[in-house]
Amino acid sequence: TYAAQMDMSAHAADDGNAYSILYSGDPGGTDADFLYIKNSTDKLLRIYKIKLYCTVDVELTIVTGVTGTPTNTTTVTPVNALVGSGNIAGEVGDFYSRAGDLALTGGSNFDSLIYDFPTAGGAEMIYDYPAEIALMKNQALVFNNVTDPSANIRLTVYFYYHEAVEKP
């Protein structure tokens, strides 16, 4: 018997179902929701890694279960990890950003991302989620700039779509 082990994200990438979203900019204030992700497919949208760089000390929160319609947005286009597949995440989700608050309500703080700007120069922080952040159909989350209104943030969110794994 031969067996191979593969991360679920790599498995999804083989099918053209893995993506990244890049946000780069100033969220426009404190307590401002600046990046919105919503799943609109029956498959789970699974966030497994986030990469963050900022020009100042900053705290961001990931708020899950938000409701409402984002206002004055710019559409963000996720990039497919299977280059040349032609798959587009925008067909199975909504992805928006804004320099200013997206004006959504509710939700729960899932995690705080703390970035301490190093005095000897900047470095990226990597946040891994071994259990993943999984959004079911019609569920949304936002990234919120908690602390610094002058923060220039570069954030990459890595995610994929996959059905729920059934236990034998």
PDB file of C-alpha atoms in Angstrom:
ATOM      1  CA  THR A   1       0.000   0.000   0.000  1.00  0.00           C
ATOM      2  CA  TYR A   2       1.247   3.434  -0.908  1.00  0.00           C
ATOM      3  CA  ALA A   3      -0.185   6.607   0.498  1.00  0.00           C
ATOM      4  CA  ALA A   4       0.404  10.315   0.032  1.00  0.00           C
ATOM      5  CA  GLN A   5      -0.424  13.050   2.477  1.00  0.00           C
ATOM      6  CA  MET A   6      -1.488  16.482   1.245  1.00  0.00           C
ATOM      7  CA  ASP A   7      -2.797  19.602   2.960  1.00  0.00           C
ATOM      8  CA  MET A   8      -6.445  20.293   2.219  1.00  0.00           C
ATOM      9  CA  SER A   9      -5.456  23.678   0.753  1.00  0.00           C
ATOM     10  CA  ALA A  10      -3.092  21.993  -1.729  1.00  0.00           C
ATOM     11  CA  HIS A  11      -5.800  19.459  -2.607  1.00  0.00           C
ATOM     12  CA  ALA A  12      -8.252  22.307  -3.254  1.00  0.00           C
ATOM     13  CA  ALA A  13      -5.611  24.138  -5.303  1.00  0.00           C
ATOM     14  CA  ASP A  14      -5.301  21.088  -7.591  1.00  0.00           C
ATOM     15  CA  ASP A  15      -8.987  21.585  -8.403  1.00  0.00           C
ATOM     16  CA  GLY A  16      -8.609  25.356  -8.910  1.00  0.00           C
ATOM     17  CA  ASN A  17     -10.430  26.170  -5.666  1.00  0.00           C
ATOM     18  CA  ALA A  18      -7.673  27.961  -3.675  1.00  0.00           C
ATOM     19  CA  TYR A  19      -7.220  31.740  -3.687  1.00  0.00           C
ATOM     20  CA  SER A  20      -5.540  34.718  -2.096  1.00  0.00           C
ATOM     21  CA  ILE A  21      -6.857  38.224  -1.500  1.00  0.00           C
ATOM     22  CA  LEU A  22      -4.490  41.163  -1.167  1.00  0.00           C
ATOM     23  CA  TYR A  23      -5.546  44.325   0.656  1.00  0.00           C
ATOM     24  CA  SER A  24      -3.119  47.223   0.641  1.00  0.00           C
ATOM     25  CA  GLY A  25      -4.022  50.636   1.984  1.00  0.00           C
ATOM     26  CA  ASP A  26      -5.157  52.826   4.834  1.00  0.00           C
ATOM     27  CA  PRO A  27      -8.443  51.627   6.382  1.00  0.00           C
ATOM     28  CA  GLY A  28      -9.373  55.278   6.985  1.00  0.00           C
ATOM     29  CA  GLY A  29      -9.881  55.331  10.737  1.00  0.00           C
ATOM     30  CA  THR A  30     -10.109  53.411  13.954  1.00  0.00           C
ATOM     31  CA  ASP A  31     -12.887  50.879  14.426  1.00  0.00           C
ATOM     32  CA  ALA A  32     -13.198  50.737  10.632  1.00  0.00           C
ATOM     33  CA  ASP A  33     -14.218  47.525   8.855  1.00  0.00           C
ATOM     34  CA  PHE A  34     -12.033  47.609   5.758  1.00  0.00           C
ATOM     35  CA  LEU A  35     -12.125  44.132   4.162  1.00  0.00           C
ATOM     36  CA  TYR A  36     -15.293  42.027   3.689  1.00  0.00           C
ATOM     37  CA  ILE A  37     -15.469  38.346   2.733  1.00  0.00           C
ATOM     38  CA  LYS A  38     -18.760  36.475   2.217  1.00  0.00           C
ATOM     39  CA  ASN A  39     -19.298  32.899   1.070  1.00  0.00           C
ATOM     40  CA  SER A  40     -22.202  32.296  -1.316  1.00  0.00           C
ATOM     41  CA  THR A  41     -21.632  28.641  -2.233  1.00  0.00           C
ATOM     42  CA  ASP A  42     -22.596  25.363  -0.578  1.00  0.00           C
ATOM     43  CA  LYS A  43     -18.909  24.539  -0.103  1.00  0.00           C
ATOM     44  CA  LEU A  44     -17.176  25.934   2.967  1.00  0.00           C
ATOM     45  CA  LEU A  45     -14.902  28.937   2.420  1.00  0.00           C
ATOM     46  CA  ARG A  46     -11.871  28.021   4.570  1.00  0.00           C
ATOM     47  CA  ILE A  47      -9.286  30.639   5.585  1.00  0.00           C
ATOM     48  CA  TYR A  48      -6.076  28.907   6.604  1.00  0.00           C
ATOM     49  CA  LYS A  49      -3.409  31.621   6.631  1.00  0.00           C
ATOM     50  CA  ILE A  50      -3.124  35.393   6.930  1.00  0.00           C
ATOM     51  CA  LYS A  51      -0.032  37.492   6.267  1.00  0.00           C
ATOM     52  CA  LEU A  52       0.189  41.027   7.707  1.00  0.00           C
ATOM     53  CA  TYR A  53       2.579  43.941   7.375  1.00  0.00           C
ATOM     54  CA  CYS A  54       1.955  47.445   8.678  1.00  0.00           C
ATOM     55  CA  THR A  55       3.882  50.714   8.884  1.00  0.00           C
ATOM     56  CA  VAL A  56       2.980  51.252  12.570  1.00  0.00           C
ATOM     57  CA  ASP A  57       1.871  49.217  15.582  1.00  0.00           C
ATOM     58  CA  VAL A  58      -1.665  48.050  14.904  1.00  0.00           C
ATOM     59  CA  GLU A  59      -4.370  45.747  16.199  1.00  0.00           C
ATOM     60  CA  LEU A  60      -6.844  44.235  13.769  1.00  0.00           C
ATOM     61  CA  THR A  61      -9.793  42.063  14.675  1.00  0.00           C
ATOM     62  CA  ILE A  62     -11.473  39.411  12.586  1.00  0.00           C
ATOM     63  CA  VAL A  63     -15.216  39.778  13.163  1.00  0.00           C
ATOM     64  CA  THR A  64     -17.358  36.810  12.074  1.00  0.00           C
ATOM     65  CA  GLY A  65     -21.113  36.718  11.565  1.00  0.00           C
ATOM     66  CA  VAL A  66     -21.533  40.349  10.502  1.00  0.00           C
ATOM     67  CA  THR A  67     -24.793  41.407   8.868  1.00  0.00           C
ATOM     68  CA  GLY A  68     -25.877  44.166   6.533  1.00  0.00           C
ATOM     69  CA  THR A  69     -24.786  45.355   3.128  1.00  0.00           C
ATOM     70  CA  PRO A  70     -21.315  46.910   2.804  1.00  0.00           C
ATOM     71  CA  THR A  71     -21.463  50.555   1.679  1.00  0.00           C
ATOM     72  CA  ASN A  72     -19.310  52.527  -0.788  1.00  0.00           C
ATOM     73  CA  THR A  73     -17.144  49.527  -1.611  1.00  0.00           C
ATOM     74  CA  THR A  74     -14.474  48.552  -4.072  1.00  0.00           C
ATOM     75  CA  THR A  75     -14.622  44.989  -5.381  1.00  0.00           C
ATOM     76  CA  VAL A  76     -11.525  42.954  -4.534  1.00  0.00           C
ATOM     77  CA  THR A  77     -10.664  40.151  -6.941  1.00  0.00           C
ATOM     78  CA  PRO A  78      -9.121  37.052  -5.377  1.00  0.00           C
ATOM     79  CA  VAL A  79      -6.274  35.419  -7.333  1.00  0.00           C
ATOM     80  CA  ASN A  80      -6.489  31.698  -8.074  1.00  0.00           C
ATOM     81  CA  ALA A  81      -3.593  29.521  -6.870  1.00  0.00           C
ATOM     82  CA  LEU A  82      -3.933  27.244  -9.918  1.00  0.00           C
ATOM     83  CA  VAL A  83      -2.550  29.684 -12.454  1.00  0.00           C
ATOM     84  CA  GLY A  84      -4.385  29.351 -15.748  1.00  0.00           C
ATOM     85  CA  SER A  85      -7.438  27.544 -14.324  1.00  0.00           C
ATOM     86  CA  GLY A  86      -9.793  30.398 -15.151  1.00  0.00           C
ATOM     87  CA  ASN A  87     -11.706  29.868 -11.876  1.00  0.00           C
ATOM     88  CA  ILE A  88     -12.923  33.082 -10.280  1.00  0.00           C
ATOM     89  CA  ALA A  89     -13.803  33.297  -6.570  1.00  0.00           C
ATOM     90  CA  GLY A  90     -16.130  36.230  -7.248  1.00  0.00           C
ATOM     91  CA  GLU A  91     -18.554  33.738  -8.784  1.00  0.00           C
ATOM     92  CA  VAL A  92     -18.978  32.036  -5.395  1.00  0.00           C
ATOM     93  CA  GLY A  93     -18.457  34.861  -2.916  1.00  0.00           C
ATOM     94  CA  ASP A  94     -18.437  38.606  -2.295  1.00  0.00           C
ATOM     95  CA  PHE A  95     -15.159  40.396  -1.626  1.00  0.00           C
ATOM     96  CA  TYR A  96     -15.069  44.139  -0.905  1.00  0.00           C
ATOM     97  CA  SER A  97     -12.776  46.725   0.610  1.00  0.00           C
ATOM     98  CA  ARG A  98     -13.122  50.346   1.581  1.00  0.00           C
ATOM     99  CA  ALA A  99     -11.016  53.186   2.965  1.00  0.00           C
ATOM    100  CA  GLY A 100     -13.566  53.907   5.675  1.00  0.00           C
ATOM    101  CA  ASP A 101     -16.062  51.846   7.608  1.00  0.00           C
ATOM    102  CA  LEU A 102     -18.181  49.324   5.690  1.00  0.00           C
ATOM    103  CA  ALA A 103     -21.121  50.062   8.051  1.00  0.00           C
ATOM    104  CA  LEU A 104     -21.930  46.477   9.017  1.00  0.00           C
ATOM    105  CA  THR A 105     -23.466  45.356  12.284  1.00  0.00           C
ATOM    106  CA  GLY A 106     -23.272  42.468  14.721  1.00  0.00           C
ATOM    107  CA  GLY A 107     -20.834  39.645  14.719  1.00  0.00           C
ATOM    108  CA  SER A 108     -18.318  38.253  17.167  1.00  0.00           C
ATOM    109  CA  ASN A 109     -14.605  38.937  17.502  1.00  0.00           C
ATOM    110  CA  PHE A 110     -12.938  35.741  16.330  1.00  0.00           C
ATOM    111  CA  ASP A 111      -9.291  36.806  16.691  1.00  0.00           C
ATOM    112  CA  SER A 112      -7.042  39.824  17.247  1.00  0.00           C
ATOM    113  CA  LEU A 113      -4.034  40.253  14.999  1.00  0.00           C
ATOM    114  CA  ILE A 114      -1.402  42.274  16.841  1.00  0.00           C
ATOM    115  CA  TYR A 115       1.371  43.821  14.765  1.00  0.00           C
ATOM    116  CA  ASP A 116       4.268  45.451  16.650  1.00  0.00           C
ATOM    117  CA  PHE A 117       6.327  47.446  14.189  1.00  0.00           C
ATOM    118  CA  PRO A 118       9.944  46.445  14.775  1.00  0.00           C
ATOM    119  CA  THR A 119      12.316  49.322  15.487  1.00  0.00           C
ATOM    120  CA  ALA A 120      14.973  47.772  13.219  1.00  0.00           C
ATOM    121  CA  GLY A 121      12.689  47.626  10.188  1.00  0.00           C
ATOM    122  CA  GLY A 122       9.493  45.952   9.170  1.00  0.00           C
ATOM    123  CA  ALA A 123       8.775  42.249   8.985  1.00  0.00           C
ATOM    124  CA  GLU A 124       5.662  40.378   8.010  1.00  0.00           C
ATOM    125  CA  MET A 125       3.641  38.460  10.581  1.00  0.00           C
ATOM    126  CA  ILE A 126       2.120  35.119   9.609  1.00  0.00           C
ATOM    127  CA  TYR A 127      -1.015  33.824  11.297  1.00  0.00           C
ATOM    128  CA  ASP A 128      -1.817  30.145  10.707  1.00  0.00           C
ATOM    129  CA  TYR A 129      -5.184  28.620  11.485  1.00  0.00           C
ATOM    130  CA  PRO A 130      -4.750  24.836  11.711  1.00  0.00           C
ATOM    131  CA  ALA A 131      -8.491  24.451  12.422  1.00  0.00           C
ATOM    132  CA  GLU A 132      -9.204  27.115   9.779  1.00  0.00           C
ATOM    133  CA  ILE A 133     -11.846  29.809   9.807  1.00  0.00           C
ATOM    134  CA  ALA A 134     -14.719  28.197   7.901  1.00  0.00           C
ATOM    135  CA  LEU A 135     -17.564  30.268   6.499  1.00  0.00           C
ATOM    136  CA  MET A 136     -20.750  28.426   5.669  1.00  0.00           C
ATOM    137  CA  LYS A 137     -23.016  29.593   2.831  1.00  0.00           C
ATOM    138  CA  ASN A 138     -24.175  33.228   3.278  1.00  0.00           C
ATOM    139  CA  GLN A 139     -21.820  33.842   6.227  1.00  0.00           C
ATOM    140  CA  ALA A 140     -19.478  36.835   6.210  1.00  0.00           C
ATOM    141  CA  LEU A 141     -16.553  38.270   8.116  1.00  0.00           C
ATOM    142  CA  VAL A 142     -14.686  41.556   8.161  1.00  0.00           C
ATOM    143  CA  PHE A 143     -11.265  42.764   9.146  1.00  0.00           C
ATOM    144  CA  ASN A 144     -11.480  45.751  11.473  1.00  0.00           C
ATOM    145  CA  ASN A 145      -8.733  48.302  12.191  1.00  0.00           C
ATOM    146  CA  VAL A 146      -8.979  48.746  15.956  1.00  0.00           C
ATOM    147  CA  THR A 147      -6.159  51.101  16.875  1.00  0.00           C
ATOM    148  CA  ASP A 148      -4.335  53.400  14.476  1.00  0.00           C
ATOM    149  CA  PRO A 149      -6.100  55.665  11.952  1.00  0.00           C
ATOM    150  CA  SER A 150      -2.841  56.296  10.060  1.00  0.00           C
ATOM    151  CA  ALA A 151      -1.983  52.604   9.610  1.00  0.00           C
ATOM    152  CA  ASN A 152      -0.936  51.592   6.113  1.00  0.00           C
ATOM    153  CA  ILE A 153      -1.775  47.889   6.044  1.00  0.00           C
ATOM    154  CA  ARG A 154      -0.760  45.132   3.651  1.00  0.00           C
ATOM    155  CA  LEU A 155      -2.855  42.043   4.350  1.00  0.00           C
ATOM    156  CA  THR A 156      -2.994  38.773   2.396  1.00  0.00           C
ATOM    157  CA  VAL A 157      -5.735  36.251   3.150  1.00  0.00           C
ATOM    158  CA  TYR A 158      -5.261  32.677   1.869  1.00  0.00           C
ATOM    159  CA  PHE A 159      -8.416  30.582   1.504  1.00  0.00           C
ATOM    160  CA  TYR A 160      -9.990  27.737  -0.402  1.00  0.00           C
ATOM    161  CA  TYR A 161     -13.377  26.156  -1.032  1.00  0.00           C
ATOM    162  CA  HIS A 162     -14.043  22.542  -0.017  1.00  0.00           C
ATOM    163  CA  GLU A 163     -17.034  20.541   1.073  1.00  0.00           C
ATOM    164  CA  ALA A 164     -17.294  19.477   4.695  1.00  0.00           C
ATOM    165  CA  VAL A 165     -15.289  16.351   5.443  1.00  0.00           C
ATOM    166  CA  GLU A 166     -17.600  13.561   6.506  1.00  0.00           C
ATOM    167  CA  LYS A 167     -16.517  11.261   9.308  1.00  0.00           C
ATOM    168  CA  PRO A 168     -16.545   7.552   8.388  1.00  0.00           C
TER     169      PRO A 168
END
